[in-house]
Amino acid sequence: MIAILLRRLGLGAVTLFFVSLLVFGTTQALPGDAAQAILGKEATPARLAALRERLHLDEPVWQQYGKWLANMARGDLGRSLATEEPVSQLIAGRVGNSGFLVALSALIAIPLSLALGVISAARRDQAIDHALTTGALVLAALPEFVIGIALILVFATDLVHLLPAVTLLAEGVPIWRQIDQAILPAVTLDLAVIPYMSRIMRASMIEVLESDYVQMARLKGLSPRRVILRHALPNALVPFVQVTALQLAWLAGGVVVVEFVFRYPGIGAALVDGVANRDLPVVQALTLMVGGIYVLLNMVADMATILLTPRLRTALR
Amino acid sequence: MTAIAPAAAGSGAEQGGSSGLFRRAFSFTRTRVGLAIVALIAAIALFGPFFAPHPPTAFVAPPYAGPSSVAIFGADNLGRDVLTRFLCGGRSVLALSLASTVLGLAGGILVGLVAAYARGWLDELLMRAMDVLLAFPQIVFVLLLVSSLGPQLWLIVLTVAASHAPRVARVTRGTAQEVIERDFVLSAKAIGEPSWRILGLEVLPNLSSPLLVEFGLRLTYSIGLIAAVSFMGFGLQPPAADWGLMINENRIGIAIQPWPVLLPVAAIGLLTVGMNLITDGIARAAIGIGRSAP
């Protein structure tokens, strides 16, 4: 089993290497002149030359890539082309804000989808199950920004002004002290991931509830509550752990649109700004980071599945 | 294709073929509801421009003016007619998402089929390449390319397609691997039929129901992605009438004039929900292969 885990780890590292190649390749090494692309057609030759030198565009591509990767690894993310600030400084606070947003959403989504899945499975084919699965089907289809704007229309216009429509963080106050600013973005993310998580929980719970040992526990005369919570639930958790890791990975991309909707000052909004301004170093750093987190969480999902499934743990050598 | 089709149908996996599949799918209420919704929104998008009361860029009222006899849903941020821009703004969303879905599906099917059929190092190479593409959330992948080449429509169609392809390739490869082992494929191989004929005429028809489900699913996501990209300002550029762009242009005034946001948001939402209902119906009809997670 250790061999499998190591193999998966190696695969993750290789994927990460190719991710860095892809980020670098699409932003800097494209055929044509990156400096011209950034500055536009009216750029003066002097500015073009200065930018080329700054991005090391005159050197061979492989040398550029080597330097770039070495700098990234050392934590030197370069300077923003738009504000001249170091990129690391620009995104430092934003990483925390996005992390808080994702953590808050996960904190709501995990227990809620667990409960919804179990209720659906226990009341299979009854009215509440139908209502929940239909609701999940509808929510799963909706793009995040549609959910976000619907929430704004309901909770943040003149009709009912409960929560802010646009995030306005006070300077110097920790984000968890102004949690009301993060509620609507977090709920938007939750409504996007809960359908998937609760659907998997329901399916795996139903499978376990139909197994022999659960029948046995029922026949022994145990209360339905005890059968579900003590006997069935622990065994139904494996797919749920996997889908949770996958949905957390999805959140790494989901925050981009949701932060843009609410103008929440996180890395997603920074990425959109970076793309709009053609701010190459910012885009490179953020896409590499998001790609890294995504690869990592996908790996965690796979490893958790291997570790938690006895059959895989033993059968695959 | 018809000449070879009986051999494929004879495999017994798809009783009744795809017409039976559609009939079964249509028997579910949700499929019919989904079809009705999609038909309505698609009709608005396609034929809307013919019924627009004003030219899409004409100024008819003060900015954010409320509903009046001139403009029944009021005016947008620049004073243009909301109804007109809504009626004219659906074609782009629909066309771009259809194009990217078809391209992404075709690319993914090709890669998946070749990988399943070739096996060995080519299989490994293709699927690892797909893994690299899968290493980005779809929207981040699109933004990455837009950042270097600028907001161009062909680019957005291509990147959305490229972000679908690896997911489609996995499904295709997974189901094709089993079909390739069946007797009718082995016998076609033994006769010495060229590989492309075997894949296109023997294997592909047997994958029709999982791929149909995949098409619906990818189309649902395409609509969301394409609309999100133009909502973020990287799709069609002003003064074009486009649902995604329209939401972005008018969201500042959402409290005083909600219509220019509400109409396109509702249309995009309904379209994706309707598409997902149809897909779910088809997935249920093709029992055993129905999967709807991303």
Coordinates of C-alpha atoms in Angstrom, one line a residue:
Chain A
M1 CA 0.0 0.0 0.0
I2 CA 2.9 2.4 0.8
A3 CA 4.1 1.8 -2.8
I4 CA 0.7 2.9 -4.1
L5 CA 0.7 6.0 -1.9
L6 CA 4.3 6.9 -3.0
R7 CA 3.4 6.4 -6.6
R8 CA 0.4 8.7 -6.2
L9 CA 2.7 11.2 -4.5
G10 CA 5.2 11.0 -7.4
L11 CA 2.4 11.4 -9.9
G12 CA 1.3 14.6 -8.0
A13 CA 4.8 16.0 -8.2
V14 CA 5.1 15.3 -11.9
T15 CA 1.6 16.9 -12.5
L16 CA 2.7 19.9 -10.5
F17 CA 5.8 20.3 -12.7
F18 CA 3.7 20.2 -15.9
V19 CA 1.3 22.7 -14.3
S20 CA 4.2 25.1 -13.8
L21 CA 5.2 24.5 -17.5
L22 CA 1.7 25.2 -18.6
V23 CA 1.4 28.4 -16.6
F24 CA 4.8 29.6 -17.8
G25 CA 4.2 28.5 -21.3
T26 CA 0.8 30.2 -21.8
T27 CA 1.8 33.4 -20.2
Q28 CA 5.4 34.1 -21.1
A29 CA 6.7 31.7 -23.7
L30 CA 3.9 32.1 -26.3
P31 CA 4.9 32.7 -29.8
G32 CA 5.0 36.4 -30.3
D33 CA 6.2 39.1 -27.9
A34 CA 4.7 39.0 -24.4
A35 CA 5.9 42.6 -23.8
Q36 CA 4.0 43.8 -26.9
A37 CA 0.9 41.8 -25.8
I38 CA 1.0 43.4 -22.4
L39 CA 1.7 47.0 -23.4
G40 CA -0.4 47.1 -26.5
K41 CA 0.3 48.4 -30.0
E42 CA 1.0 52.0 -29.0
A43 CA 3.9 51.2 -26.6
T44 CA 7.1 53.1 -27.1
P45 CA 10.2 51.1 -28.0
A46 CA 11.9 52.2 -24.7
R47 CA 9.1 50.9 -22.6
L48 CA 9.0 47.7 -24.6
A49 CA 12.7 47.2 -24.1
A50 CA 12.5 47.9 -20.3
L51 CA 9.7 45.4 -19.9
R52 CA 11.5 42.8 -22.0
E53 CA 14.5 43.1 -19.8
R54 CA 12.4 42.9 -16.6
L55 CA 10.7 39.7 -17.7
H56 CA 14.0 38.4 -19.1
L57 CA 12.4 38.0 -22.5
D58 CA 15.7 38.3 -24.3
E59 CA 17.1 35.1 -22.8
P60 CA 16.5 31.6 -24.2
V61 CA 13.1 30.3 -23.1
W62 CA 14.5 27.4 -21.0
Q63 CA 16.7 29.8 -19.1
Q64 CA 13.7 32.1 -18.5
Y65 CA 11.7 29.2 -17.2
G66 CA 14.5 28.0 -14.9
K67 CA 14.9 31.4 -13.3
W68 CA 11.2 31.9 -13.0
L69 CA 10.7 28.6 -11.3
A70 CA 13.7 29.1 -9.0
N71 CA 12.3 32.5 -7.9
M72 CA 8.8 31.0 -7.3
A73 CA 10.3 28.3 -5.2
R74 CA 12.2 30.8 -3.1
G75 CA 9.0 32.7 -2.6
D76 CA 10.1 35.6 -4.8
L77 CA 7.0 36.1 -6.9
G78 CA 8.2 39.2 -8.7
R79 CA 6.6 42.7 -8.8
S80 CA 3.2 43.6 -10.1
L81 CA 3.3 45.4 -13.4
A82 CA 0.3 47.5 -12.5
T83 CA 1.2 48.7 -9.0
E84 CA 5.0 47.9 -8.7
E85 CA 4.3 46.3 -5.4
P86 CA 5.9 42.9 -4.7
V87 CA 3.3 40.2 -5.7
S88 CA 3.9 38.4 -2.4
Q89 CA 2.9 41.5 -0.4
L90 CA -0.1 42.1 -2.7
I91 CA -1.6 38.7 -2.2
A92 CA -0.5 38.0 1.4
G93 CA -3.6 39.4 3.1
R94 CA -5.8 38.1 0.3
V95 CA -4.7 34.5 0.8
G96 CA -5.9 34.7 4.4
N97 CA -9.2 36.2 3.3
S98 CA -9.8 33.5 0.8
G99 CA -8.7 30.8 3.2
F100 CA -11.2 32.2 5.7
L101 CA -14.0 32.2 3.2
V102 CA -13.3 28.6 2.1
A103 CA -13.0 27.4 5.7
L104 CA -16.3 29.1 6.6
S105 CA -18.0 27.4 3.7
A106 CA -16.6 24.0 4.5
L107 CA -17.6 24.4 8.2
I108 CA -21.2 24.9 7.0
A109 CA -21.2 22.5 4.1
I110 CA -19.7 19.4 5.8
P111 CA -22.2 18.9 8.6
L112 CA -25.1 20.1 6.6
S113 CA -24.6 17.9 3.6
L114 CA -23.9 14.9 5.9
A115 CA -27.2 15.5 7.7
L116 CA -29.1 16.0 4.4
G117 CA -27.6 12.9 2.9
V118 CA -28.5 10.7 5.9
I119 CA -32.0 12.1 6.1
S120 CA -32.6 11.5 2.4
A121 CA -31.3 8.0 2.6
A122 CA -33.3 7.1 5.8
R123 CA -36.5 8.5 4.2
R124 CA -35.7 7.1 0.8
D125 CA -38.5 7.7 -1.8
Q126 CA -40.6 9.6 0.7
A127 CA -41.7 13.2 0.2
I128 CA -38.7 14.7 2.0
D129 CA -36.2 12.7 -0.1
H130 CA -37.9 13.8 -3.3
A131 CA -37.8 17.4 -2.3
L132 CA -34.2 17.3 -1.3
T133 CA -33.0 15.4 -4.4
T134 CA -35.0 17.7 -6.7
G135 CA -33.6 20.8 -4.9
A136 CA -30.1 19.4 -5.3
L137 CA -30.6 18.8 -9.0
V138 CA -31.7 22.4 -9.5
L139 CA -28.9 23.9 -7.4
A140 CA -26.2 21.7 -8.9
A141 CA -27.1 23.1 -12.3
L142 CA -27.0 26.8 -11.4
P143 CA -23.7 28.7 -12.0
E144 CA -22.3 30.2 -8.9
F145 CA -22.7 33.8 -10.0
V146 CA -26.4 33.2 -10.6
I147 CA -26.8 31.9 -7.0
G148 CA -24.7 34.8 -5.7
I149 CA -26.8 37.5 -7.5
A150 CA -30.0 35.8 -6.5
L151 CA -28.9 36.0 -2.9
I152 CA -28.0 39.7 -3.3
L153 CA -31.5 40.3 -4.8
V154 CA -33.2 38.6 -1.9
F155 CA -31.0 39.6 1.1
A156 CA -29.2 42.8 0.2
T157 CA -31.4 45.2 -1.7
D158 CA -33.9 47.7 -0.4
L159 CA -36.4 44.9 0.0
V160 CA -34.7 43.2 2.9
H161 CA -31.4 44.7 3.8
L162 CA -29.9 42.1 6.0
L163 CA -26.4 41.6 4.7
P164 CA -24.0 43.7 2.6
A165 CA -24.1 43.2 -1.2
V166 CA -20.5 44.2 -1.6
T167 CA -17.8 43.3 0.8
L168 CA -16.3 46.3 2.6
L169 CA -13.6 45.1 5.0
A170 CA -12.5 47.6 7.7
E171 CA -8.7 48.1 7.7
G172 CA -6.8 46.4 10.6
V173 CA -9.8 44.4 11.9
P174 CA -9.3 40.6 11.6
I175 CA -11.7 39.1 9.1
W176 CA -13.4 36.8 11.6
R177 CA -14.5 39.9 13.6
Q178 CA -16.4 41.1 10.5
I179 CA -17.9 37.8 9.6
D180 CA -21.2 39.4 8.3
Q181 CA -19.1 40.5 5.3
A182 CA -18.3 36.9 4.5
I183 CA -21.7 35.3 5.0
L184 CA -23.3 35.8 1.6
P185 CA -20.1 34.7 -0.3
A186 CA -19.8 31.6 1.9
V187 CA -23.4 30.7 1.5
T188 CA -23.1 31.0 -2.3
L189 CA -20.2 28.6 -2.3
D190 CA -22.1 26.3 0.0
L191 CA -25.2 26.2 -2.2
A192 CA -22.8 25.2 -5.0
V193 CA -21.1 22.3 -3.3
I194 CA -23.8 20.9 -0.9
P195 CA -25.8 19.3 -3.8
Y196 CA -22.8 17.1 -4.8
M197 CA -21.7 16.3 -1.2
S198 CA -25.2 15.3 0.0
R199 CA -25.9 13.3 -3.2
I200 CA -22.8 11.1 -2.6
M201 CA -23.7 10.8 1.1
R202 CA -27.2 9.7 0.2
A203 CA -26.0 7.1 -2.3
S204 CA -23.4 5.6 -0.1
M205 CA -25.8 5.6 2.9
I206 CA -28.4 3.8 0.8
E207 CA -25.9 1.2 -0.2
V208 CA -24.9 0.5 3.4
L209 CA -28.4 0.5 4.6
E210 CA -29.2 -2.4 2.2
S211 CA -26.2 -4.5 3.3
D212 CA -26.6 -7.6 5.3
Y213 CA -25.1 -6.5 8.6
V214 CA -27.5 -3.5 8.8
Q215 CA -30.4 -5.9 8.2
M216 CA -29.0 -8.0 11.0
A217 CA -28.8 -5.0 13.3
R218 CA -32.4 -4.1 12.5
L219 CA -33.5 -7.7 13.1
K220 CA -31.8 -7.6 16.4
G221 CA -34.3 -5.0 17.3
L222 CA -32.0 -2.0 17.6
S223 CA -33.7 1.4 17.3
P224 CA -33.6 2.9 13.8
R225 CA -31.6 5.8 15.1
R226 CA -28.9 3.6 16.6
V227 CA -28.7 1.5 13.4
I228 CA -28.2 4.5 11.3
L229 CA -25.9 6.5 13.4
R230 CA -23.8 3.8 15.0
H231 CA -23.8 0.9 12.5
A232 CA -24.4 2.4 9.1
L233 CA -22.9 5.9 9.1
P234 CA -19.2 5.1 9.8
N235 CA -19.1 2.7 6.9
A236 CA -20.9 5.2 4.6
L237 CA -18.3 7.9 5.2
V238 CA -15.5 6.9 2.7
P239 CA -17.1 8.3 -0.5
F240 CA -18.1 11.3 1.5
V241 CA -14.5 12.0 2.6
Q242 CA -13.4 11.7 -1.0
V243 CA -16.1 14.0 -2.4
T244 CA -15.4 16.5 0.3
A245 CA -11.8 16.8 -0.7
L246 CA -12.8 17.1 -4.4
Q247 CA -15.3 19.8 -3.5
L248 CA -12.7 21.7 -1.5
A249 CA -10.5 21.5 -4.6
W250 CA -13.4 22.9 -6.6
L251 CA -13.7 25.8 -4.2
A252 CA -10.2 26.9 -5.2
G253 CA -11.8 27.8 -8.5
G254 CA -15.2 28.6 -7.2
V255 CA -13.9 31.5 -5.1
V256 CA -12.8 33.3 -8.3
V257 CA -16.3 34.0 -9.6
V258 CA -17.9 34.3 -6.1
E259 CA -15.3 36.8 -4.9
F260 CA -15.8 38.8 -8.1
V261 CA -19.6 38.9 -7.5
F262 CA -19.3 40.2 -4.0
R263 CA -16.0 42.1 -4.6
Y264 CA -14.6 40.1 -1.7
P265 CA -10.9 40.9 -1.4
G266 CA -9.4 37.4 -1.9
I267 CA -7.1 35.8 -4.4
G268 CA -9.9 35.1 -6.8
A269 CA -10.8 38.8 -7.2
A270 CA -7.1 39.5 -7.4
L271 CA -6.8 37.0 -10.3
V272 CA -9.6 38.6 -12.2
D273 CA -8.0 42.0 -11.7
G274 CA -4.7 40.6 -12.8
V275 CA -6.2 39.2 -15.9
A276 CA -8.0 42.4 -16.7
N277 CA -4.8 44.4 -16.3
R278 CA -2.6 41.9 -18.0
D279 CA -0.5 41.8 -14.9
L280 CA 1.7 38.9 -15.8
P281 CA 3.5 38.2 -12.5
V282 CA 0.2 38.4 -10.5
V283 CA -1.5 36.0 -12.9
Q284 CA 1.4 33.6 -12.9
A285 CA 1.7 33.5 -9.1
L286 CA -2.0 33.0 -8.5
T287 CA -2.7 30.4 -11.2
L288 CA 0.3 28.4 -10.0
M289 CA -1.0 28.6 -6.4
V290 CA -4.5 27.7 -7.3
G291 CA -3.2 24.8 -9.5
G292 CA -1.0 23.6 -6.7
I293 CA -3.8 23.6 -4.2
Y294 CA -6.1 21.8 -6.7
V295 CA -3.5 19.1 -7.4
L296 CA -2.8 18.7 -3.7
L297 CA -6.4 18.3 -2.7
N298 CA -7.1 15.9 -5.5
M299 CA -4.2 13.8 -4.3
V300 CA -5.5 14.0 -0.7
A301 CA -8.9 12.7 -2.1
D302 CA -7.2 9.7 -3.8
M303 CA -5.0 8.9 -0.8
A304 CA -7.9 9.2 1.7
T305 CA -9.8 6.7 -0.5
I306 CA -6.9 4.2 -0.5
L307 CA -6.4 4.6 3.2
L308 CA -10.0 4.3 4.2
T309 CA -11.1 1.5 2.0
P310 CA -10.0 -1.9 3.5
R311 CA -10.4 -3.6 0.1
L312 CA -8.0 -1.3 -1.6
R313 CA -5.7 -1.2 1.3
T314 CA -5.1 -5.0 1.2
A315 CA -6.0 -6.1 -2.3
L316 CA -3.7 -3.7 -4.2
R317 CA -0.5 -5.3 -2.7
Chain B
M1 CA -22.8 3.8 -40.9
T2 CA -26.1 2.0 -41.4
A3 CA -24.4 -1.0 -43.1
I4 CA -22.4 -1.8 -40.0
A5 CA -24.9 -0.7 -37.4
P6 CA -26.7 -4.1 -37.0
A7 CA -23.5 -5.7 -35.8
A8 CA -23.3 -3.0 -33.1
A9 CA -26.9 -3.3 -32.1
G10 CA -26.5 -7.1 -31.9
S11 CA -24.3 -6.7 -28.9
G12 CA -27.4 -6.4 -26.7
A13 CA -26.1 -3.6 -24.5
E14 CA -28.5 -1.0 -25.8
Q15 CA -31.9 -2.6 -26.2
G16 CA -34.0 -0.4 -28.5
G17 CA -31.2 1.8 -29.5
S18 CA -31.2 5.5 -28.9
S19 CA -34.8 6.1 -29.9
G20 CA -35.8 3.8 -27.1
L21 CA -33.6 5.7 -24.8
F22 CA -35.3 9.0 -25.7
R23 CA -38.7 7.5 -25.3
R24 CA -37.8 6.2 -21.8
A25 CA -36.2 9.5 -20.9
F26 CA -39.3 11.4 -22.1
S27 CA -41.5 9.4 -19.8
F28 CA -40.0 11.2 -16.8
T29 CA -41.8 14.4 -15.7
R30 CA -38.5 16.1 -15.1
T31 CA -37.3 15.5 -18.7
R32 CA -40.5 17.1 -20.0
V33 CA -40.2 20.1 -17.7
G34 CA -36.6 20.5 -18.6
L35 CA -37.4 20.3 -22.3
A36 CA -40.1 22.9 -22.0
I37 CA -37.8 25.3 -20.1
V38 CA -34.9 24.9 -22.5
A39 CA -37.2 25.3 -25.5
L40 CA -38.6 28.5 -24.1
I41 CA -35.3 30.1 -23.3
A42 CA -33.8 28.9 -26.6
A43 CA -36.7 30.4 -28.4
I44 CA -36.2 33.7 -26.7
A45 CA -32.5 33.7 -27.5
L46 CA -33.0 32.7 -31.2
F47 CA -36.1 34.7 -32.1
G48 CA -35.9 37.4 -29.5
P49 CA -34.0 39.9 -31.8
F50 CA -37.0 39.9 -34.3
F51 CA -39.3 41.1 -31.6
A52 CA -37.1 43.8 -30.0
P53 CA -38.9 47.1 -29.8
H54 CA -35.8 49.3 -30.2
P55 CA -32.3 49.0 -31.7
P56 CA -30.0 47.4 -29.0
T57 CA -27.7 50.4 -28.7
A58 CA -30.4 53.2 -28.9
F59 CA -30.8 55.4 -25.9
V60 CA -34.5 55.5 -25.0
A61 CA -34.7 56.8 -21.4
P62 CA -32.5 58.2 -18.6
P63 CA -30.0 55.7 -17.1
Y64 CA -31.7 53.2 -14.7
A65 CA -35.2 54.6 -15.5
G66 CA -37.9 52.4 -14.2
P67 CA -40.5 50.6 -16.3
S68 CA -42.5 52.9 -18.6
S69 CA -44.6 52.8 -21.7
V70 CA -41.4 53.3 -23.8
A71 CA -39.5 50.6 -22.1
I72 CA -41.6 48.1 -20.2
F73 CA -38.7 46.8 -18.2
G74 CA -37.1 50.2 -17.9
A75 CA -33.6 51.3 -19.0
D76 CA -30.1 50.0 -18.3
N77 CA -27.0 51.8 -16.9
L78 CA -26.7 53.9 -20.1
G79 CA -30.4 54.4 -20.8
R80 CA -30.9 51.6 -23.3
D81 CA -34.0 49.5 -23.4
V82 CA -33.7 46.5 -21.1
L83 CA -36.2 44.3 -23.0
T84 CA -34.4 44.9 -26.3
R85 CA -31.0 44.1 -24.8
F86 CA -32.5 41.0 -23.1
L87 CA -34.1 39.7 -26.3
C88 CA -30.8 40.3 -28.3
G89 CA -28.4 39.0 -25.7
G90 CA -29.1 35.3 -25.6
R91 CA -27.8 34.2 -29.0
S92 CA -24.1 34.7 -28.1
V93 CA -24.4 32.7 -24.8
L94 CA -26.2 29.9 -26.6
A95 CA -23.9 29.8 -29.7
L96 CA -20.7 30.0 -27.7
S97 CA -21.6 27.3 -25.2
L98 CA -22.9 24.9 -27.9
A99 CA -19.7 25.4 -29.9
S100 CA -17.4 24.8 -27.0
T101 CA -19.4 21.7 -25.9
V102 CA -19.4 20.1 -29.3
L103 CA -15.6 20.8 -29.7
G104 CA -14.8 19.6 -26.2
L105 CA -16.9 16.5 -26.6
A106 CA -15.3 15.7 -30.0
G107 CA -11.8 16.2 -28.7
G108 CA -12.4 14.2 -25.6
I109 CA -14.1 11.3 -27.5
L110 CA -11.1 11.2 -29.9
V111 CA -8.5 11.1 -27.1
G112 CA -10.5 8.6 -25.0
L113 CA -11.1 6.2 -27.9
V114 CA -7.5 6.3 -29.1
A115 CA -6.2 5.8 -25.6
A116 CA -8.5 2.8 -24.9
Y117 CA -7.8 1.2 -28.3
A118 CA -4.0 1.8 -28.4
R119 CA -3.2 0.9 -24.7
G120 CA 0.4 0.9 -23.7
W121 CA 2.5 4.0 -23.7
L122 CA 0.2 6.0 -25.9
D123 CA -2.7 5.4 -23.5
E124 CA -0.5 6.4 -20.6
L125 CA 0.8 9.5 -22.4
L126 CA -2.6 10.7 -23.5
M127 CA -4.2 10.2 -20.1
R128 CA -1.4 11.9 -18.2
A129 CA -1.6 14.8 -20.5
M130 CA -5.3 15.0 -19.7
D131 CA -4.4 14.9 -16.0
V132 CA -2.3 18.1 -16.5
L133 CA -5.3 19.8 -18.1
L134 CA -7.4 18.6 -15.2
A135 CA -5.0 20.3 -12.7
F136 CA -6.8 23.6 -13.0
P137 CA -10.3 24.5 -12.0
Q138 CA -12.0 25.2 -15.4
I139 CA -12.5 28.9 -14.8
V140 CA -8.9 29.4 -13.8
F141 CA -7.7 27.6 -17.0
V142 CA -9.8 30.0 -19.1
L143 CA -8.6 33.0 -17.3
L144 CA -5.0 31.9 -17.6
L145 CA -5.3 31.9 -21.4
V146 CA -7.3 35.1 -21.6
S147 CA -4.6 36.8 -19.6
S148 CA -2.0 36.2 -22.3
L149 CA -4.1 36.4 -25.5
G150 CA -6.8 38.9 -24.5
P151 CA -10.6 38.5 -24.4
Q152 CA -11.3 36.9 -27.8
L153 CA -14.3 34.8 -28.5
W154 CA -12.5 31.9 -30.4
L155 CA -10.1 31.7 -27.5
I156 CA -12.8 31.4 -25.0
V157 CA -14.6 28.7 -27.0
L158 CA -11.4 26.8 -27.4
T159 CA -10.3 27.0 -23.8
V160 CA -13.8 26.0 -22.5
A161 CA -13.7 23.1 -24.9
A162 CA -10.1 22.1 -23.8
S163 CA -11.3 22.2 -20.2
H164 CA -14.1 19.8 -21.0
A165 CA -12.0 17.4 -23.1
P166 CA -10.1 15.6 -20.4
R167 CA -13.3 14.9 -18.4
V168 CA -15.0 13.5 -21.5
A169 CA -11.9 11.5 -22.4
R170 CA -11.9 9.8 -19.0
V171 CA -15.6 8.7 -19.5
T172 CA -15.0 7.6 -23.1
R173 CA -11.9 5.6 -22.3
G174 CA -13.5 4.0 -19.3
T175 CA -16.6 2.8 -21.2
A176 CA -14.7 2.1 -24.4
Q177 CA -12.3 -0.3 -22.8
E178 CA -15.1 -2.7 -22.0
V179 CA -16.7 -2.5 -25.5
I180 CA -13.3 -3.1 -27.2
E181 CA -13.1 -6.5 -25.5
R182 CA -16.4 -7.7 -27.0
D183 CA -16.6 -10.3 -29.7
F184 CA -17.9 -8.1 -32.6
V185 CA -14.9 -5.8 -32.2
L186 CA -12.5 -8.7 -32.0
S187 CA -14.0 -10.2 -35.1
A188 CA -13.8 -6.9 -37.0
K189 CA -10.1 -6.8 -36.0
A190 CA -9.6 -10.3 -37.2
I191 CA -11.1 -9.5 -40.6
G192 CA -8.5 -6.7 -40.8
E193 CA -10.8 -3.7 -40.8
P194 CA -8.8 -0.4 -40.4
S195 CA -8.7 0.9 -36.8
W196 CA -10.5 4.1 -37.6
R197 CA -13.5 2.1 -39.0
I198 CA -13.6 -0.1 -36.0
L199 CA -13.5 2.8 -33.6
G200 CA -16.0 5.0 -35.5
L201 CA -18.4 2.3 -36.7
E202 CA -18.2 -0.5 -34.1
V203 CA -17.1 1.0 -30.8
L204 CA -18.5 4.6 -30.9
P205 CA -22.2 3.7 -31.5
N206 CA -22.1 1.5 -28.4
L207 CA -21.1 4.5 -26.3
S208 CA -24.0 6.6 -27.4
S209 CA -25.9 6.8 -24.1
P210 CA -23.0 7.6 -21.7
L211 CA -21.8 10.2 -24.2
L212 CA -25.3 11.7 -24.6
V213 CA -25.4 12.1 -20.8
E214 CA -21.9 13.6 -20.9
F215 CA -23.0 16.0 -23.7
G216 CA -25.9 17.3 -21.5
L217 CA -23.7 17.7 -18.5
R218 CA -21.0 19.5 -20.4
L219 CA -23.5 21.8 -22.1
T220 CA -24.9 22.7 -18.6
Y221 CA -21.4 23.6 -17.4
S222 CA -20.5 25.4 -20.6
I223 CA -23.5 27.7 -20.3
G224 CA -22.4 28.6 -16.8
L225 CA -18.8 29.0 -17.7
I226 CA -19.4 31.1 -20.8
A227 CA -21.8 33.3 -19.0
A228 CA -19.4 33.7 -16.1
V229 CA -16.6 34.6 -18.4
S230 CA -18.6 37.3 -20.1
F231 CA -20.0 38.4 -16.7
M232 CA -16.4 39.0 -15.6
G233 CA -15.8 41.2 -18.6
F234 CA -13.7 38.8 -20.7
G235 CA -16.3 37.7 -23.2
L236 CA -18.2 39.9 -25.6
Q237 CA -17.1 43.5 -25.3
P238 CA -19.4 46.6 -25.0
P239 CA -21.6 47.8 -26.6
A240 CA -22.6 44.2 -27.5
A241 CA -25.9 42.9 -26.0
D242 CA -25.0 39.8 -24.1
W243 CA -26.6 38.3 -21.0
G244 CA -23.4 37.8 -19.0
L245 CA -22.1 41.3 -19.9
M246 CA -25.5 42.8 -19.2
I247 CA -25.5 41.5 -15.6
N248 CA -22.1 43.0 -15.0
E249 CA -22.9 46.4 -16.5
N250 CA -26.0 46.8 -14.4
R251 CA -25.3 45.2 -11.1
I252 CA -24.3 48.5 -9.5
G253 CA -27.8 49.7 -10.0
I254 CA -29.4 46.5 -8.7
A255 CA -31.2 48.3 -5.8
I256 CA -32.9 50.9 -7.9
Q257 CA -33.4 49.1 -11.2
P258 CA -33.3 45.3 -10.8
W259 CA -34.7 44.3 -14.2
P260 CA -31.5 44.5 -16.3
V261 CA -29.9 42.0 -13.8
L262 CA -32.9 39.9 -13.0
L263 CA -33.9 39.0 -16.6
P264 CA -30.6 37.7 -17.8
V265 CA -29.8 36.0 -14.5
A266 CA -33.2 34.2 -14.6
A267 CA -32.7 33.2 -18.2
I268 CA -29.2 31.7 -17.6
G269 CA -30.4 30.0 -14.4
L270 CA -33.5 28.5 -16.1
L271 CA -31.4 27.4 -19.1
T272 CA -28.9 25.5 -16.9
V273 CA -31.6 24.0 -14.7
G274 CA -33.6 22.9 -17.7
M275 CA -30.6 21.3 -19.3
N276 CA -29.7 19.5 -16.1
L277 CA -33.3 18.1 -15.8
I278 CA -33.1 16.7 -19.3
T279 CA -29.6 15.3 -18.7
D280 CA -30.8 13.6 -15.5
G281 CA -33.8 12.1 -17.4
I282 CA -31.5 10.6 -20.0
A283 CA -29.1 9.4 -17.3
R284 CA -32.0 7.7 -15.5
A285 CA -33.1 6.1 -18.8
A286 CA -29.7 4.8 -19.5
I287 CA -29.6 3.1 -16.1
G288 CA -26.3 1.9 -14.7
I289 CA -24.4 4.5 -16.6
G290 CA -26.1 7.5 -15.0
R291 CA -23.6 9.7 -13.3
S292 CA -23.9 13.4 -12.9
A293 CA -21.0 14.5 -10.7
P294 CA -18.4 16.8 -12.3

